[in-house]
Amino acid sequence: MPGLARHDLDALRLKIAALEKRPLLAEGAAMLAERLGRAANDRGENADPLELLAAPNGLLHEVFADEQRQSGAALGFTFGLARQLLTSQRQAVLYLQLMGEGQELGLPYGAGLTQFGIDPARLVIGRIDSMTELLWAMEEAIACRAVAGVIADLASHPKALDFTVSRRLSLRAAAAGTSAFLVRYGRGREASAAKLRWRISPAMSGELPFDPRAPGIPRFQIEIEKGRLGDKTQRAEGKTMLVDWTENGFVSVEPKRRTGTAVHRTAPSSRPVAAPLGHRLSQAG
Amino acid sequence: MRLAAVDAAAAKANLISGQNLSDARALVPDLEVREIDRAYLEQVFADFADWHSNASPIVAVHTAAAPYGDLVLDITGVAHLFGDEQKMLEVLVNRLRALGFTVSGAIADTVGAAWALAHFSSGRIVPRGETEAALASLPIVGLRLEEAQVSGLNQMGLKTIGQLYGRDRRALQARFGETLILRLDQALGRIEERITPRLPIAEYYAERRFAEPIGYMDDVLMTARDLAIQLGLRLEAEGLGAQTFHLLLYRVDHKVMNLTINAGRATRDPNHIAQLFVHRSERLEGEYDAGFGIDMIRLAASSLAEVQSTQLGAFEVQDGAQDLDRLYDRMTSRLGPLALTRSKFVNTHIPERATKLEPVIAQTEDDPEALPDPELRRPLRLLPNPEPINVMAEVPHGPPMRIIWRRIAYRILKASGPERIEAEWWRSGKNLEVLERPERGSKRRDPRDDPKTDTQKPREPEHVSALAAFDPLTTVRDYYIIEDDGGRRFWIFRIGLYGAAEAPRWFLHGFFA
């Protein structure tokens, strides 16, 4: 379409979204575009891709990791995104996995979740027999307005998950304002209606303050492969960034600090945790 | 071998049940004999018993006294629905006779008296207070006694129940055992005899009978919805809700199908209940078989709890908890009760046991003692079964430099540890040994075998073997957090110590983010 400026196209898309009664999507996109624009103006440069990490509700995300052995990083990043969506109205995150893939990828582990900053009581772990049932469960959960996010962790490449299905999920997510995440593994990409696609790889962690030889707090390398939320996000496509997961959420790691000391601790849980044993003993007298 | 039952033709040839088979063969050389199939009879009786719950809510099968069981119905407050007791007995007996069975029945105040009458004076109805007189002329076998007791009593010339009435109870008890007195008292109503009903007794139920049997699942579900509305109104009037609902489908060929759903919290919302049955029916697959049709459907509620009517709107807090409960109910009714789970902490140091998965709709209280120690780093993902790894360039009592896991080598750059976890000495005979896992890809593990799903009772996970004695050398795991040159963070452990009789082995147990 020569002659038609990019922002006109964007405006048109938003108008269509509004006509199709997808107010949440339109609103979210507008909000994000505004925020990105503001961030860009503040720095006088391109939009900071980090802003995308606080994506609005109601989007279908795809999170890709190159290999199954990076399942820890992929899930960590997804939980990071989903945690921001928890509100007092949306109190639960659903994690769905196919039965039998638990040994391939590992199951979310309660004690680790607490340390990562996810309250295990808010995370519902579903292990489901077949892909059809899993997709049904996903749609059902997306339609519930009390769910913050639905995460499907898929070790395999099921045939059932095609473009039509992803479009369905995307529309449902937009209609109910619940975000959906497809966590997948491999380098192949299929056509999908996901608004955002991330490629996650783990990165060498920074140093812990008192133990330089120990693995540090979670650090991910994030590449935005797809950002279809207006032209500003589209411009962020192909960008990579390095982020740490801290108690303040995702924090960008400046290139010069990459080998430096990371001072943040991992995000704390919103629940009370047991005092260390010594403390308990002293209380017991 | 003895005859358990004889048909009319055999009875005409003077054969009786309880007779020796060789005696019977001698009397009737061309006797046709079939072995009694107890499992089948039990099944048929169970089906019959369930089906008879359309006549009375309390139906039981007594198997102690007769070779193929007795059907016991408590008809208190039911008989008037059939007209009177006489008519009820006729209806029940005749509908079984119409199916080609030999039936005898009787109505009396007690189970024991009814049994004696049904077996030895069929078709009688004994009014209240006349039990003693009615039983007096019946043979002593009518008391449901053991064979030895019967022959003993007969030897003493005690042939009828009436002859026992005036006897010295102590002498009878000393001579024939306690059960004689017990049975006598039960028959005469001096001791209450309990009937254990096969189906749960529901105080609240709604039912519908059909003039024409129905067969389609859709019709059944529509009826379930109507019944849910009726039942919901009744429950609302009482300020109650229920967590469990049973949909009993009575087939014309005397079988009862029972669909049960469980809700996360007590409810009486007909839409929700109907929806749960719709999802439950989608999980039925081959189980549903209407046979020749269904002529009655009953919806019963159990696990009742008080549910106060709440005002919606105005100042209500919309925290979505109700929506979530409904979502979990719907998903559970279609995916199965174990599909949706939540992590729960268990008070133990052993990593795979420290968290268990508990169904969302059957929540239990948190154990505050079980909350994990925040100072101990734990992985985000845990493998249900630790996987063995090969460790190269081993440093004694230190983290490995290179490992091979799933046939890929990793160079370890960072490590922290060890965190030593020992077996719980107060549980004798258990250690931290890792058992061989079945071949990968050969067979998917049954979810119920998964130690993490085990919520019913603390069954020991299958990968924890039992050892006769506590052996400190094999009950130590040293956990390390390692990071390879690609930034992958793993949780590995070593079992056994260097210098021990057995070489230490390494396993990978989890992934950090």
CSV table of N, CA and C in Angstrom, one decimal, chain A residues 67 69-73 75-76 79 88-89 91-92 94-95 97 99-100 102-116 120-121 123-128 133 136-137 140-141 144 146-147 153 185 202-208 211-216 218-220 271-274 276 280, chain B residues 279 318-320 323-324 327-328 330-331 334-335 339-343 345 351-352 354-355 357 360 366 369 371-387 405-406 408 410 413-416 437 440 444 447 450 452-453 481-491 511-513:
chain,number,residue,atom,x,y,z
A,67,GLU,N,15.7,-25.3,23.0
A,67,GLU,CA,15.7,-26.7,23.3
A,67,GLU,C,15.0,-27.0,24.6
A,69,ARG,N,16.0,-28.6,27.0
A,69,ARG,CA,16.8,-28.5,28.3
A,69,ARG,C,16.8,-27.1,28.8
A,70,GLN,N,16.2,-26.1,28.0
A,70,GLN,CA,16.1,-24.8,28.5
A,70,GLN,C,14.8,-24.5,29.1
A,71,SER,N,14.1,-25.6,29.5
A,71,SER,CA,12.7,-25.4,30.0
A,71,SER,C,12.6,-24.5,31.2
A,72,GLY,N,13.7,-24.6,32.0
A,72,GLY,CA,13.7,-23.7,33.2
A,72,GLY,C,13.6,-22.3,32.9
A,73,ALA,N,14.4,-21.8,32.0
A,73,ALA,CA,14.4,-20.4,31.6
A,73,ALA,C,13.0,-20.0,30.9
A,75,LEU,N,10.1,-21.3,31.3
A,75,LEU,CA,9.0,-21.2,32.3
A,75,LEU,C,9.2,-20.0,33.2
A,76,GLY,N,10.4,-19.8,33.6
A,76,GLY,CA,10.7,-18.7,34.5
A,76,GLY,C,10.3,-17.4,33.9
A,79,PHE,N,6.4,-17.2,33.8
A,79,PHE,CA,5.9,-16.9,35.1
A,79,PHE,C,6.1,-15.4,35.4
A,88,SER,N,-6.2,-8.2,42.3
A,88,SER,CA,-7.2,-8.7,43.3
A,88,SER,C,-8.4,-9.3,42.6
A,89,GLN,N,-8.6,-8.9,41.3
A,89,GLN,CA,-9.8,-9.6,40.6
A,89,GLN,C,-9.4,-10.8,39.9
A,91,GLN,N,-7.0,-13.8,40.2
A,91,GLN,CA,-6.2,-14.3,41.3
A,91,GLN,C,-5.5,-15.6,41.0
A,92,ALA,N,-5.7,-16.1,39.8
A,92,ALA,CA,-5.1,-17.4,39.6
A,92,ALA,C,-4.3,-17.5,38.3
A,94,LEU,N,-3.1,-20.5,35.6
A,94,LEU,CA,-3.3,-21.9,35.3
A,94,LEU,C,-2.1,-22.3,34.5
A,95,TYR,N,-1.5,-23.4,34.9
A,95,TYR,CA,-0.4,-24.0,34.1
A,95,TYR,C,-0.8,-25.4,33.6
A,97,GLN,N,-0.2,-28.8,31.2
A,97,GLN,CA,0.8,-29.7,30.6
A,97,GLN,C,0.2,-31.0,30.2
A,99,MET,N,-0.2,-34.8,30.1
A,99,MET,CA,0.2,-35.9,30.9
A,99,MET,C,1.4,-36.7,30.3
A,100,GLY,N,2.3,-37.0,31.1
A,100,GLY,CA,3.5,-37.7,30.6
A,100,GLY,C,4.6,-36.9,30.1
A,102,GLY,N,5.7,-34.5,32.0
A,102,GLY,CA,6.3,-34.0,33.3
A,102,GLY,C,7.7,-34.4,33.4
A,103,GLN,N,8.0,-35.6,33.0
A,103,GLN,CA,9.4,-36.1,33.2
A,103,GLN,C,10.3,-35.5,32.1
A,104,GLU,N,9.7,-35.1,31.0
A,104,GLU,CA,10.5,-34.5,29.9
A,104,GLU,C,11.0,-33.1,30.4
A,105,LEU,N,10.0,-32.3,30.9
A,105,LEU,CA,10.2,-30.9,31.1
A,105,LEU,C,10.4,-30.6,32.6
A,106,GLY,N,9.9,-31.4,33.4
A,106,GLY,CA,9.9,-31.1,34.9
A,106,GLY,C,8.6,-30.4,35.2
A,107,LEU,N,8.1,-30.7,36.4
A,107,LEU,CA,6.9,-30.0,36.9
A,107,LEU,C,7.2,-28.8,37.8
A,108,PRO,N,6.4,-27.8,37.7
A,108,PRO,CA,6.6,-26.6,38.6
A,108,PRO,C,6.7,-27.1,40.1
A,109,TYR,N,7.7,-26.6,40.8
A,109,TYR,CA,8.0,-27.1,42.1
A,109,TYR,C,7.7,-26.1,43.1
A,110,GLY,N,6.8,-26.5,44.1
A,110,GLY,CA,6.3,-25.5,45.1
A,110,GLY,C,7.3,-24.6,45.7
A,111,ALA,N,8.3,-25.2,46.3
A,111,ALA,CA,9.3,-24.4,47.1
A,111,ALA,C,10.0,-23.5,46.1
A,112,GLY,N,10.3,-23.9,44.9
A,112,GLY,CA,11.0,-23.1,43.9
A,112,GLY,C,10.1,-21.9,43.5
A,113,LEU,N,8.8,-22.2,43.4
A,113,LEU,CA,7.8,-21.2,43.0
A,113,LEU,C,7.8,-20.0,44.0
A,114,THR,N,7.8,-20.4,45.3
A,114,THR,CA,7.8,-19.4,46.3
A,114,THR,C,9.0,-18.5,46.2
A,115,GLN,N,10.1,-19.1,45.9
A,115,GLN,CA,11.3,-18.3,45.8
A,115,GLN,C,11.3,-17.5,44.6
A,116,PHE,N,10.7,-18.0,43.5
A,116,PHE,CA,10.6,-17.2,42.3
A,116,PHE,C,9.6,-16.1,42.4
A,120,PRO,N,2.4,-20.5,45.4
A,120,PRO,CA,1.9,-21.8,44.9
A,120,PRO,C,0.4,-22.0,45.0
A,121,ALA,N,-0.2,-21.3,46.0
A,121,ALA,CA,-1.7,-21.4,46.1
A,121,ALA,C,-2.4,-20.8,44.9
A,123,LEU,N,-1.2,-20.8,41.8
A,123,LEU,CA,-0.9,-21.5,40.6
A,123,LEU,C,-1.5,-22.9,40.5
A,124,VAL,N,-2.4,-23.1,39.6
A,124,VAL,CA,-3.1,-24.3,39.4
A,124,VAL,C,-2.4,-25.1,38.4
A,125,ILE,N,-2.0,-26.3,38.7
A,125,ILE,CA,-1.2,-27.1,37.7
A,125,ILE,C,-2.2,-28.2,37.2
A,126,GLY,N,-2.4,-28.1,35.9
A,126,GLY,CA,-3.3,-29.1,35.2
A,126,GLY,C,-2.4,-30.0,34.4
A,127,ARG,N,-2.7,-31.3,34.6
A,127,ARG,CA,-2.0,-32.3,33.7
A,127,ARG,C,-3.1,-33.1,33.0
A,128,ILE,N,-3.1,-33.0,31.7
A,128,ILE,CA,-4.2,-33.3,30.9
A,128,ILE,C,-3.9,-34.4,29.9
A,133,GLU,N,-8.3,-32.0,24.8
A,133,GLU,CA,-8.8,-31.6,26.1
A,133,GLU,C,-8.0,-30.4,26.6
A,136,TRP,N,-9.3,-27.4,25.0
A,136,TRP,CA,-10.6,-27.1,25.6
A,136,TRP,C,-10.4,-26.4,27.0
A,137,ALA,N,-9.5,-27.0,27.8
A,137,ALA,CA,-9.3,-26.4,29.1
A,137,ALA,C,-8.8,-25.0,29.0
A,140,GLU,N,-11.6,-22.6,28.1
A,140,GLU,CA,-12.5,-22.5,29.2
A,140,GLU,C,-11.9,-21.6,30.2
A,141,ALA,N,-10.6,-21.7,30.5
A,141,ALA,CA,-9.9,-20.9,31.5
A,141,ALA,C,-9.8,-19.5,31.0
A,144,CYS,N,-12.7,-17.3,31.6
A,144,CYS,CA,-13.0,-16.9,33.0
A,144,CYS,C,-12.3,-15.6,33.4
A,146,ALA,N,-11.7,-14.4,36.2
A,146,ALA,CA,-11.0,-14.4,37.4
A,146,ALA,C,-9.6,-15.0,37.2
A,147,VAL,N,-9.3,-15.4,36.0
A,147,VAL,CA,-8.0,-16.0,35.7
A,147,VAL,C,-7.0,-14.9,35.2
A,153,ASP,N,2.3,-25.5,28.5
A,153,ASP,CA,3.7,-25.9,28.3
A,153,ASP,C,3.7,-27.2,27.5
A,185,TYR,N,9.1,-25.4,22.4
A,185,TYR,CA,10.5,-25.7,22.3
A,185,TYR,C,10.9,-26.0,20.9
A,202,PRO,N,18.6,-19.0,28.3
A,202,PRO,CA,19.2,-18.7,29.6
A,202,PRO,C,20.5,-18.0,29.3
A,203,ALA,N,20.9,-17.1,30.2
A,203,ALA,CA,22.2,-16.5,30.1
A,203,ALA,C,23.0,-16.7,31.3
A,204,MET,N,24.3,-16.6,31.2
A,204,MET,CA,25.2,-16.7,32.3
A,204,MET,C,24.8,-15.7,33.4
A,205,SER,N,24.6,-16.1,34.6
A,205,SER,CA,24.1,-15.3,35.6
A,205,SER,C,25.2,-14.4,36.2
A,206,GLY,N,24.8,-13.3,36.8
A,206,GLY,CA,25.7,-12.4,37.5
A,206,GLY,C,26.2,-13.0,38.8
A,207,GLU,N,27.0,-12.3,39.4
A,207,GLU,CA,27.6,-12.9,40.7
A,207,GLU,C,26.7,-12.6,41.8
A,208,LEU,N,26.7,-13.6,42.7
A,208,LEU,CA,26.0,-13.3,44.0
A,208,LEU,C,26.9,-12.5,44.9
A,211,ASP,N,29.1,-14.9,47.1
A,211,ASP,CA,29.6,-16.2,46.6
A,211,ASP,C,29.8,-16.1,45.1
A,212,PRO,N,30.9,-15.5,44.7
A,212,PRO,CA,31.1,-15.3,43.3
A,212,PRO,C,31.1,-16.5,42.4
A,213,ARG,N,31.3,-17.7,43.0
A,213,ARG,CA,31.4,-18.9,42.2
A,213,ARG,C,30.0,-19.6,42.1
A,214,ALA,N,29.0,-19.1,42.8
A,214,ALA,CA,27.7,-19.7,42.7
A,214,ALA,C,26.9,-19.1,41.6
A,215,PRO,N,26.0,-19.9,41.1
A,215,PRO,CA,25.1,-19.4,40.1
A,215,PRO,C,24.2,-18.3,40.7
A,216,GLY,N,24.0,-17.2,39.9
A,216,GLY,CA,23.3,-16.1,40.5
A,216,GLY,C,21.8,-16.2,40.3
A,218,PRO,N,18.2,-15.5,38.4
A,218,PRO,CA,17.8,-15.9,37.0
A,218,PRO,C,18.1,-14.7,36.0
A,219,ARG,N,18.8,-15.1,34.9
A,219,ARG,CA,19.0,-14.1,33.9
A,219,ARG,C,18.7,-14.7,32.5
A,220,PHE,N,18.0,-13.9,31.7
A,220,PHE,CA,17.5,-14.4,30.5
A,220,PHE,C,18.0,-13.5,29.3
A,271,ARG,N,3.4,-14.6,50.2
A,271,ARG,CA,3.0,-15.4,51.4
A,271,ARG,C,4.0,-15.4,52.5
A,272,PRO,N,3.6,-15.6,53.7
A,272,PRO,CA,4.6,-15.7,54.8
A,272,PRO,C,5.4,-17.0,54.6
A,273,VAL,N,6.6,-16.9,54.9
A,273,VAL,CA,7.5,-18.0,54.8
A,273,VAL,C,8.1,-18.4,56.1
A,274,ALA,N,8.5,-19.6,56.3
A,274,ALA,CA,9.0,-20.1,57.5
A,274,ALA,C,10.3,-19.4,57.9
A,276,PRO,N,14.1,-19.2,59.2
A,276,PRO,CA,15.1,-20.2,59.2
A,276,PRO,C,15.1,-21.0,60.6
A,280,ARG,N,13.7,-20.3,64.5
A,280,ARG,CA,12.6,-21.0,65.1
A,280,ARG,C,13.0,-21.6,66.4
B,279,HIS,N,-20.5,-31.7,31.4
B,279,HIS,CA,-19.0,-32.0,31.3
B,279,HIS,C,-18.7,-33.4,31.7
B,318,GLN,N,-16.3,-8.3,44.5
B,318,GLN,CA,-16.1,-9.1,43.4
B,318,GLN,C,-14.7,-9.6,43.3
B,319,ASP,N,-14.3,-10.6,44.1
B,319,ASP,CA,-12.9,-11.0,44.0
B,319,ASP,C,-12.7,-12.2,43.0
B,320,GLY,N,-13.8,-12.6,42.4
B,320,GLY,CA,-13.7,-13.6,41.4
B,320,GLY,C,-13.5,-15.0,42.0
B,323,ASP,N,-16.1,-17.3,40.7
B,323,ASP,CA,-15.9,-17.7,39.3
B,323,ASP,C,-14.8,-18.8,39.2
B,324,LEU,N,-13.8,-18.6,40.0
B,324,LEU,CA,-12.7,-19.6,39.9
B,324,LEU,C,-13.2,-21.0,40.3
B,327,LEU,N,-15.0,-22.5,37.6
B,327,LEU,CA,-14.2,-22.9,36.5
B,327,LEU,C,-13.5,-24.2,36.9
B,328,TYR,N,-13.0,-24.4,38.1
B,328,TYR,CA,-12.4,-25.6,38.5
B,328,TYR,C,-13.4,-26.7,38.5
B,330,ARG,N,-16.0,-27.1,36.6
B,330,ARG,CA,-16.3,-27.4,35.2
B,330,ARG,C,-15.2,-28.2,34.7
B,331,MET,N,-14.0,-27.7,34.9
B,331,MET,CA,-12.8,-28.4,34.3
B,331,MET,C,-12.6,-29.8,34.9
B,334,ARG,N,-15.0,-32.5,33.6
B,334,ARG,CA,-14.7,-33.0,32.3
B,334,ARG,C,-13.3,-33.7,32.3
B,335,LEU,N,-12.3,-33.2,33.0
B,335,LEU,CA,-11.0,-33.7,32.8
B,335,LEU,C,-10.6,-34.8,33.9
B,339,ALA,N,-6.9,-34.0,37.6
B,339,ALA,CA,-6.3,-33.3,36.5
B,339,ALA,C,-5.8,-31.9,37.0
B,340,LEU,N,-6.6,-31.3,37.8
B,340,LEU,CA,-6.2,-29.9,38.2
B,340,LEU,C,-5.7,-30.0,39.7
B,341,THR,N,-4.5,-29.5,39.9
B,341,THR,CA,-3.9,-29.7,41.2
B,341,THR,C,-3.2,-28.4,41.6
B,342,ARG,N,-2.9,-28.3,42.9
B,342,ARG,CA,-2.2,-27.2,43.4
B,342,ARG,C,-1.1,-27.7,44.3
B,343,SER,N,0.0,-27.0,44.3
B,343,SER,CA,1.1,-27.5,45.2
B,343,SER,C,0.8,-27.3,46.6
B,345,PHE,N,2.7,-27.8,50.5
B,345,PHE,CA,3.9,-28.1,51.2
B,345,PHE,C,3.7,-29.2,52.2
B,351,PRO,N,13.4,-33.4,49.0
B,351,PRO,CA,12.8,-32.5,48.0
B,351,PRO,C,11.5,-33.0,47.3
B,352,GLU,N,11.6,-34.3,46.8
B,352,GLU,CA,10.4,-34.8,46.1
B,352,GLU,C,9.2,-35.0,46.9
B,354,ALA,N,8.6,-32.8,49.6
B,354,ALA,CA,8.3,-31.6,50.3
B,354,ALA,C,7.1,-30.9,49.7
B,355,THR,N,6.8,-31.2,48.4
B,355,THR,CA,5.7,-30.7,47.8
B,355,THR,C,4.8,-31.8,47.2
B,357,LEU,N,1.0,-32.6,45.1
B,357,LEU,CA,0.0,-31.9,44.3
B,357,LEU,C,-1.4,-32.4,44.8
B,360,VAL,N,-7.6,-29.3,43.2
B,360,VAL,CA,-8.1,-28.0,43.6
B,360,VAL,C,-9.4,-28.1,44.3
B,366,ASP,N,-3.5,-25.4,55.1
B,366,ASP,CA,-2.0,-25.4,55.0
B,366,ASP,C,-1.4,-25.8,56.3
B,369,GLU,N,3.9,-25.4,59.5
B,369,GLU,CA,5.3,-26.0,59.8
B,369,GLU,C,6.0,-26.4,58.5
B,371,LEU,N,6.1,-24.9,55.6
B,371,LEU,CA,6.6,-23.9,54.6
B,371,LEU,C,8.1,-24.0,54.4
B,372,PRO,N,8.5,-24.0,53.2
B,372,PRO,CA,9.9,-24.2,53.0
B,372,PRO,C,10.8,-23.1,53.5
B,373,ASP,N,12.0,-23.5,53.8
B,373,ASP,CA,13.0,-22.6,54.4
B,373,ASP,C,13.4,-21.6,53.2
B,374,PRO,N,13.2,-20.3,53.3
B,374,PRO,CA,13.5,-19.4,52.2
B,374,PRO,C,15.0,-19.3,52.0
B,375,GLU,N,15.8,-19.7,52.9
B,375,GLU,CA,17.3,-19.6,52.7
B,375,GLU,C,17.8,-20.7,51.8
B,376,LEU,N,17.0,-21.8,51.6
B,376,LEU,CA,17.5,-22.9,50.8
B,376,LEU,C,17.0,-22.7,49.4
B,377,ARG,N,17.9,-22.6,48.4
B,377,ARG,CA,17.5,-22.4,47.0
B,377,ARG,C,16.9,-23.6,46.5
B,378,ARG,N,15.7,-23.5,45.8
B,378,ARG,CA,15.0,-24.6,45.3
B,378,ARG,C,14.7,-24.3,43.8
B,379,PRO,N,14.7,-25.3,42.9
B,379,PRO,CA,14.6,-25.1,41.5
B,379,PRO,C,13.1,-24.8,41.2
B,380,LEU,N,12.9,-24.2,40.0
B,380,LEU,CA,11.6,-23.8,39.6
B,380,LEU,C,10.8,-25.1,39.1
B,381,ARG,N,11.6,-26.0,38.5
B,381,ARG,CA,11.0,-27.2,38.0
B,381,ARG,C,11.7,-28.4,38.6
B,382,LEU,N,10.9,-29.4,38.9
B,382,LEU,CA,11.5,-30.6,39.5
B,382,LEU,C,11.1,-31.8,38.6
B,383,LEU,N,12.1,-32.6,38.3
B,383,LEU,CA,11.8,-33.9,37.6
B,383,LEU,C,11.1,-34.8,38.6
B,384,PRO,N,9.9,-35.4,38.2
B,384,PRO,CA,9.3,-36.3,39.1
B,384,PRO,C,10.2,-37.5,39.5
B,385,ASN,N,11.0,-37.9,38.6
B,385,ASN,CA,12.0,-38.9,38.9
B,385,ASN,C,13.4,-38.3,38.6
B,386,PRO,N,14.3,-38.3,39.5
B,386,PRO,CA,15.7,-37.8,39.2
B,386,PRO,C,16.3,-38.7,38.1
B,387,GLU,N,17.0,-38.0,37.2
B,387,GLU,CA,17.6,-38.8,36.1
B,387,GLU,C,19.1,-39.0,36.3
B,405,TRP,N,24.1,-35.4,30.4
B,405,TRP,CA,22.7,-35.7,30.8
B,405,TRP,C,22.0,-35.8,29.5
B,406,ARG,N,21.2,-36.8,29.3
B,406,ARG,CA,20.5,-37.1,28.1
B,406,ARG,C,21.4,-37.1,26.9
B,408,ILE,N,24.0,-35.5,26.3
B,408,ILE,CA,24.7,-34.2,25.9
B,408,ILE,C,25.6,-33.8,27.0
B,410,TYR,N,27.8,-31.2,29.3
B,410,TYR,CA,27.7,-29.8,29.7
B,410,TYR,C,29.0,-29.5,30.5
B,413,LEU,N,30.5,-24.2,34.8
B,413,LEU,CA,31.4,-23.0,35.2
B,413,LEU,C,31.1,-22.5,36.6
B,414,LYS,N,29.9,-22.6,37.0
B,414,LYS,CA,29.6,-22.1,38.4
B,414,LYS,C,28.9,-23.2,39.2
B,415,ALA,N,29.1,-23.2,40.4
B,415,ALA,CA,28.4,-24.2,41.2
B,415,ALA,C,28.4,-23.7,42.7
B,416,SER,N,27.3,-24.1,43.3
B,416,SER,CA,27.3,-23.9,44.8
B,416,SER,C,26.7,-25.1,45.4
B,437,ARG,N,14.2,-46.2,36.8
B,437,ARG,CA,12.9,-45.8,36.2
B,437,ARG,C,12.6,-46.7,35.0
B,440,ARG,N,12.5,-45.1,29.2
B,440,ARG,CA,11.8,-43.9,28.7
B,440,ARG,C,11.1,-44.2,27.4
B,444,ARG,N,3.9,-44.5,29.2
B,444,ARG,CA,3.7,-43.3,30.0
B,444,ARG,C,3.3,-43.7,31.4
B,447,PRO,N,-0.7,-41.5,36.0
B,447,PRO,CA,-0.6,-40.3,36.9
B,447,PRO,C,-0.8,-40.7,38.4
B,450,ASP,N,2.2,-41.4,40.2
B,450,ASP,CA,3.1,-40.3,40.4
B,450,ASP,C,3.1,-39.9,41.9
B,452,LYS,N,3.8,-37.4,43.3
B,452,LYS,CA,3.4,-36.0,43.6
B,452,LYS,C,1.9,-35.9,43.6
B,453,THR,N,1.2,-36.7,42.8
B,453,THR,CA,-0.2,-36.6,42.8
B,453,THR,C,-0.9,-37.3,44.0
B,481,ILE,N,23.9,-26.7,43.1
B,481,ILE,CA,23.3,-25.9,42.0
B,481,ILE,C,24.4,-25.6,41.1
B,482,ILE,N,24.2,-26.0,39.8
B,482,ILE,CA,25.3,-25.8,38.9
B,482,ILE,C,24.8,-24.9,37.7
B,483,GLU,N,25.8,-24.3,37.0
B,483,GLU,CA,25.4,-23.5,35.8
B,483,GLU,C,26.4,-23.8,34.8
B,484,ASP,N,26.0,-24.1,33.6
B,484,ASP,CA,26.9,-24.5,32.5
B,484,ASP,C,27.3,-23.2,31.7
B,485,ASP,N,28.1,-23.4,30.7
B,485,ASP,CA,28.6,-22.3,29.9
B,485,ASP,C,27.4,-21.6,29.1
B,486,GLY,N,26.3,-22.3,29.0
B,486,GLY,CA,25.2,-21.7,28.2
B,486,GLY,C,24.2,-21.0,29.2
B,487,GLY,N,24.5,-21.0,30.4
B,487,GLY,CA,23.6,-20.3,31.4
B,487,GLY,C,22.5,-21.2,31.9
B,488,ARG,N,22.5,-22.5,31.6
B,488,ARG,CA,21.5,-23.3,32.1
B,488,ARG,C,21.8,-23.7,33.5
B,489,ARG,N,20.8,-23.5,34.4
B,489,ARG,CA,21.1,-23.8,35.8
B,489,ARG,C,20.3,-25.1,36.2
B,490,PHE,N,21.1,-26.0,36.7
B,490,PHE,CA,20.5,-27.3,37.1
B,490,PHE,C,20.7,-27.6,38.6
B,491,TRP,N,19.9,-28.5,39.0
B,491,TRP,CA,20.0,-29.0,40.4
B,491,TRP,C,20.4,-30.4,40.4
B,511,PHE,N,15.5,-27.9,37.5
B,511,PHE,CA,16.0,-26.8,36.7
B,511,PHE,C,15.6,-25.5,37.4
B,512,PHE,N,16.6,-24.7,37.5
B,512,PHE,CA,16.4,-23.3,37.9
B,512,PHE,C,16.0,-22.4,36.7
B,513,ALA,N,15.4,-21.3,37.0
B,513,ALA,CA,15.0,-20.4,35.9
B,513,ALA,C,16.2,-19.8,35.3
